[in-house]
Amino acid sequence: DVKVTQSSRYLVKRTGEKVFLECVQDMDHENMFWYRQDPGLGLRLIYFSYDVKMKEKGDIPEGYSVSREKKERFSLILESASTNQTSMYLCASSLNRGHYGYTFGSGTRLTVV
Amino acid sequence: DQQVKQNSPSLSVQEGRISILNCDYTNSMFDYFLWYKKYPAEGPTFLISISSIKDKNEDGRFTVFLNKSAKHLSLHIVPSQPGDSAVYFCAASGRTALIFGKGTTLSVSS
């Protein structure tokens, strides 16, 4: 089974800090995604990547950036954390374009104080 | 504008009865639909999917129905079990990634 590992389950950061959320998948998937989940808003796409060094903005990219230097690792960066970025962050991967069987990580619950 | 809508935030069902979760979509170009299940403090897990060329797909206790003319799909769980209590997300294949609905929280009481 594909495993998607998010480095932290819970994080507490201060407003203005630069925050790195790490995600690693172990099955050579091409596609990786970052979503955030908020009550009443569902899962919203922040950024995604179809290949190494490639990135595309999702629906809510403001305040975030990403890095994909290696195929298995996709990092989400909060340039200057704000309280409205307190959320559950979910990383996912899928085999290739057109393959919709996403595998999600367990999520990182980020609290910005 | 929401392209995938789950209009019922919650649903309560008794154990052994049928659970029906509904989902509507607006984009007729969607070609694949999926249901994911999520427990608290865990990532969503894939449950069942359906291609737009079909109108039904069944997997054990779970059946998904697709009505393309109404742009509506539903997930039926029969019989419902307490372990089915979770948040269920409907998703559709967009141009670049899956588009998710807001989710429906299912509570199955014993």
Short mmCIF file of C-alpha atoms in Angstrom, two decimals:
data_model
loop_
_atom_site.label_atom_id
_atom_site.label_comp_id
_atom_site.label_asym_id
_atom_site.label_seq_id
_atom_site.Cartn_x
_atom_site.Cartn_y
_atom_site.Cartn_z
CA ASP A 1 0.00 0.00 0.00
CA VAL A 2 1.04 3.54 -0.70
CA LYS A 3 2.06 5.41 2.36
CA VAL A 4 1.90 9.17 2.62
CA THR A 5 3.66 10.49 5.67
CA GLN A 6 3.25 13.96 7.08
CA SER A 7 6.07 14.85 9.42
CA SER A 8 4.00 16.37 12.22
CA ARG A 9 0.55 15.52 13.55
CA TYR A 10 0.25 18.71 15.62
CA LEU A 11 2.06 22.02 15.36
CA VAL A 12 1.72 25.29 17.23
CA LYS A 13 3.39 28.32 15.68
CA ARG A 14 3.41 32.04 16.35
CA THR A 15 2.03 34.69 14.03
CA GLY A 16 4.67 35.81 11.55
CA GLU A 17 6.76 32.63 11.73
CA LYS A 18 7.79 30.80 8.58
CA VAL A 19 6.32 27.30 8.76
CA PHE A 20 7.30 24.19 6.84
CA LEU A 21 4.94 21.24 6.47
CA GLU A 22 6.60 18.16 5.04
CA CYS A 23 5.04 15.31 3.12
CA VAL A 24 6.72 12.16 1.80
CA GLN A 25 5.22 9.34 -0.27
CA ASP A 26 6.90 6.00 -0.86
CA MET A 27 5.36 4.65 -4.07
CA ASP A 28 6.91 6.76 -6.80
CA HIS A 29 3.71 8.69 -7.46
CA GLU A 30 4.00 11.57 -9.89
CA ASN A 31 1.25 13.74 -8.47
CA MET A 32 1.17 15.36 -5.05
CA PHE A 33 -1.34 17.74 -3.53
CA TRP A 34 -1.86 19.95 -0.51
CA TYR A 35 -5.38 20.56 0.80
CA ARG A 36 -6.66 22.24 3.91
CA GLN A 37 -9.76 21.13 5.74
CA ASP A 38 -11.90 23.55 7.72
CA PRO A 39 -15.28 22.96 9.37
CA GLY A 40 -18.10 23.78 6.98
CA LEU A 41 -15.71 24.37 4.07
CA GLY A 42 -14.59 20.85 3.20
CA LEU A 43 -11.26 20.20 1.51
CA ARG A 44 -9.80 23.07 -0.47
CA LEU A 45 -6.85 22.70 -2.82
CA ILE A 46 -3.85 24.90 -2.02
CA TYR A 47 -1.15 23.71 -4.43
CA PHE A 48 -0.34 20.64 -6.46
CA SER A 49 2.55 19.22 -8.42
CA TYR A 50 2.65 16.82 -11.37
CA ASP A 51 6.42 16.41 -11.41
CA VAL A 52 9.66 17.33 -9.72
CA LYS A 53 10.28 21.07 -9.67
CA MET A 54 6.81 21.64 -11.06
CA LYS A 55 4.04 23.36 -9.10
CA GLU A 56 0.61 24.74 -9.82
CA LYS A 57 -1.66 26.95 -7.77
CA GLY A 58 -4.89 25.51 -6.51
CA ASP A 59 -7.96 27.39 -5.35
CA ILE A 60 -6.49 29.10 -2.28
CA PRO A 61 -2.71 29.61 -2.78
CA GLU A 62 -2.45 33.02 -1.12
CA GLY A 63 -0.02 33.00 1.79
CA TYR A 64 1.49 29.66 0.80
CA SER A 65 4.28 28.35 -1.38
CA VAL A 66 5.52 24.85 -2.14
CA SER A 67 8.70 23.02 -2.97
CA ARG A 68 9.23 19.75 -4.79
CA GLU A 69 12.94 19.06 -5.17
CA LYS A 70 12.55 15.28 -5.12
CA LYS A 71 9.72 13.15 -6.49
CA GLU A 72 8.79 11.69 -3.12
CA ARG A 73 8.72 14.92 -1.14
CA PHE A 74 6.32 17.85 -1.37
CA SER A 75 6.66 20.67 1.14
CA LEU A 76 4.11 23.34 1.97
CA ILE A 77 5.51 26.63 3.23
CA LEU A 78 3.63 29.31 5.10
CA GLU A 79 5.73 32.38 4.41
CA SER A 80 4.43 34.36 7.39
CA ALA A 81 1.92 32.42 9.44
CA SER A 82 -1.35 34.11 10.34
CA THR A 83 -4.19 33.04 12.61
CA ASN A 84 -6.49 32.41 9.63
CA GLN A 85 -4.10 29.68 8.55
CA THR A 86 -5.01 27.63 11.62
CA SER A 87 -6.35 24.49 10.00
CA MET A 88 -5.95 20.78 9.27
CA TYR A 89 -3.50 20.35 6.38
CA LEU A 90 -3.73 17.22 4.28
CA CYS A 91 -1.18 15.97 1.78
CA ALA A 92 -2.17 13.49 -0.94
CA SER A 93 -0.53 11.67 -3.81
CA SER A 94 -1.77 9.84 -6.90
CA LEU A 95 -0.11 7.70 -9.52
CA ASN A 96 -0.38 9.97 -12.55
CA ARG A 97 -2.61 12.43 -14.31
CA GLY A 98 -6.09 11.07 -14.75
CA HIS A 99 -5.66 8.69 -11.84
CA TYR A 100 -8.01 9.81 -9.15
CA GLY A 101 -7.23 7.32 -6.43
CA TYR A 102 -5.68 9.79 -4.07
CA THR A 103 -3.91 8.51 -0.98
CA PHE A 104 -3.93 10.96 1.87
CA GLY A 105 -1.60 11.40 4.79
CA SER A 106 -2.91 11.56 8.34
CA GLY A 107 -2.88 15.33 8.36
CA THR A 108 -1.15 18.07 10.32
CA ARG A 109 -3.25 20.11 12.72
CA LEU A 110 -1.63 23.55 12.67
CA THR A 111 -2.52 26.19 15.23
CA VAL A 112 -1.19 29.71 14.75
CA VAL A 113 -1.30 31.84 17.89
CA ASP B 1 -18.95 29.05 -6.85
CA GLN B 2 -19.25 25.55 -5.43
CA GLN B 3 -18.99 22.91 -8.12
CA VAL B 4 -19.60 19.98 -5.78
CA LYS B 5 -22.32 20.39 -3.17
CA GLN B 6 -23.25 18.29 -0.20
CA ASN B 7 -26.25 20.10 1.15
CA SER B 8 -26.75 18.02 4.28
CA PRO B 9 -24.08 18.75 6.89
CA SER B 10 -25.19 15.82 9.02
CA LEU B 11 -27.21 12.62 8.98
CA SER B 12 -28.26 10.37 11.85
CA VAL B 13 -29.25 6.75 11.24
CA GLN B 14 -29.94 3.74 13.40
CA GLU B 15 -27.74 0.69 13.14
CA GLY B 16 -29.01 -1.76 10.52
CA ARG B 17 -30.91 0.86 8.55
CA ILE B 18 -29.93 2.42 5.24
CA SER B 19 -27.81 5.58 5.10
CA ILE B 20 -28.19 7.75 2.00
CA LEU B 21 -25.71 10.55 1.44
CA ASN B 22 -26.33 12.96 -1.41
CA CYS B 23 -24.13 15.05 -3.64
CA ASP B 24 -24.88 17.49 -6.47
CA TYR B 25 -22.50 18.92 -9.02
CA THR B 26 -22.67 21.69 -11.55
CA ASN B 27 -20.05 20.85 -14.16
CA SER B 28 -21.24 18.41 -16.79
CA MET B 29 -17.62 17.83 -17.87
CA PHE B 30 -16.78 15.89 -14.71
CA ASP B 31 -16.00 12.33 -15.78
CA TYR B 32 -15.30 10.57 -12.50
CA PHE B 33 -16.77 10.75 -9.03
CA LEU B 34 -15.49 9.41 -5.73
CA TRP B 35 -16.52 9.11 -2.12
CA TYR B 36 -14.02 9.43 0.70
CA LYS B 37 -14.53 8.68 4.37
CA LYS B 38 -12.73 10.56 7.13
CA TYR B 39 -12.39 9.83 10.82
CA PRO B 40 -11.26 12.58 13.21
CA ALA B 41 -7.49 13.12 13.30
CA GLU B 42 -6.99 10.89 10.25
CA GLY B 43 -6.67 11.54 6.55
CA PRO B 44 -9.56 10.73 4.19
CA THR B 45 -9.63 7.20 2.82
CA PHE B 46 -11.05 6.18 -0.53
CA LEU B 47 -14.38 4.40 -0.31
CA ILE B 48 -15.93 3.93 -3.75
CA SER B 49 -15.97 5.58 -7.16
CA ILE B 50 -18.01 5.72 -10.34
CA SER B 51 -17.27 6.68 -13.90
CA SER B 52 -19.63 9.06 -15.66
CA ILE B 53 -20.46 6.35 -18.20
CA LYS B 54 -22.06 4.20 -15.52
CA ASP B 55 -25.08 4.77 -13.33
CA LYS B 56 -24.29 2.39 -10.49
CA ASN B 57 -21.32 0.87 -8.76
CA GLU B 58 -21.48 -1.52 -5.85
CA ASP B 59 -18.88 -2.68 -3.36
CA GLY B 60 -20.16 -4.74 -0.47
CA ARG B 61 -22.40 -2.59 1.72
CA PHE B 62 -21.66 0.51 -0.34
CA THR B 63 -23.40 1.50 -3.57
CA VAL B 64 -23.01 4.72 -5.49
CA PHE B 65 -25.70 5.87 -7.91
CA LEU B 66 -25.14 8.49 -10.58
CA ASN B 67 -27.92 10.46 -12.30
CA LYS B 68 -26.19 12.50 -14.97
CA SER B 69 -29.28 14.29 -16.18
CA ALA B 70 -29.88 15.58 -12.66
CA LYS B 71 -26.17 16.04 -11.95
CA HIS B 72 -26.69 14.10 -8.76
CA LEU B 73 -25.01 11.17 -7.08
CA SER B 74 -25.76 9.34 -3.89
CA LEU B 75 -23.99 6.89 -1.62
CA HIS B 76 -26.06 4.14 -0.04
CA ILE B 77 -24.77 2.20 2.94
CA VAL B 78 -26.74 -0.93 3.80
CA PRO B 79 -26.83 -1.99 6.56
CA SER B 80 -25.33 0.90 8.45
CA GLN B 81 -22.95 0.09 11.30
CA PRO B 82 -21.66 2.23 14.18
CA GLY B 83 -18.17 2.06 12.65
CA ASP B 84 -19.53 3.91 9.63
CA SER B 85 -19.82 7.05 11.74
CA ALA B 86 -17.48 9.51 10.03
CA VAL B 87 -17.41 12.48 7.67
CA TYR B 88 -18.11 11.53 4.05
CA PHE B 89 -16.77 13.66 1.22
CA CYS B 90 -18.02 13.55 -2.32
CA ALA B 91 -15.39 14.43 -4.95
CA ALA B 92 -15.37 15.01 -8.69
CA SER B 93 -12.49 14.97 -11.15
CA GLY B 94 -11.77 18.55 -12.13
CA ARG B 95 -9.43 19.79 -14.82
CA THR B 96 -6.43 19.58 -12.57
CA ALA B 97 -7.34 17.87 -9.32
CA LEU B 98 -10.22 16.43 -7.34
CA ILE B 99 -12.84 18.93 -6.23
CA PHE B 100 -14.41 18.06 -2.90
CA GLY B 101 -17.73 18.88 -1.35
CA LYS B 102 -18.02 20.22 2.18
CA GLY B 103 -18.75 16.81 3.66
CA THR B 104 -21.61 15.13 5.51
CA THR B 105 -21.16 13.85 9.04
CA LEU B 106 -22.85 10.47 9.42
CA SER B 107 -23.74 9.24 12.89
CA VAL B 108 -24.90 5.65 13.25
CA SER B 109 -26.40 4.82 16.62
CA SER B 110 -26.63 1.32 18.03
#
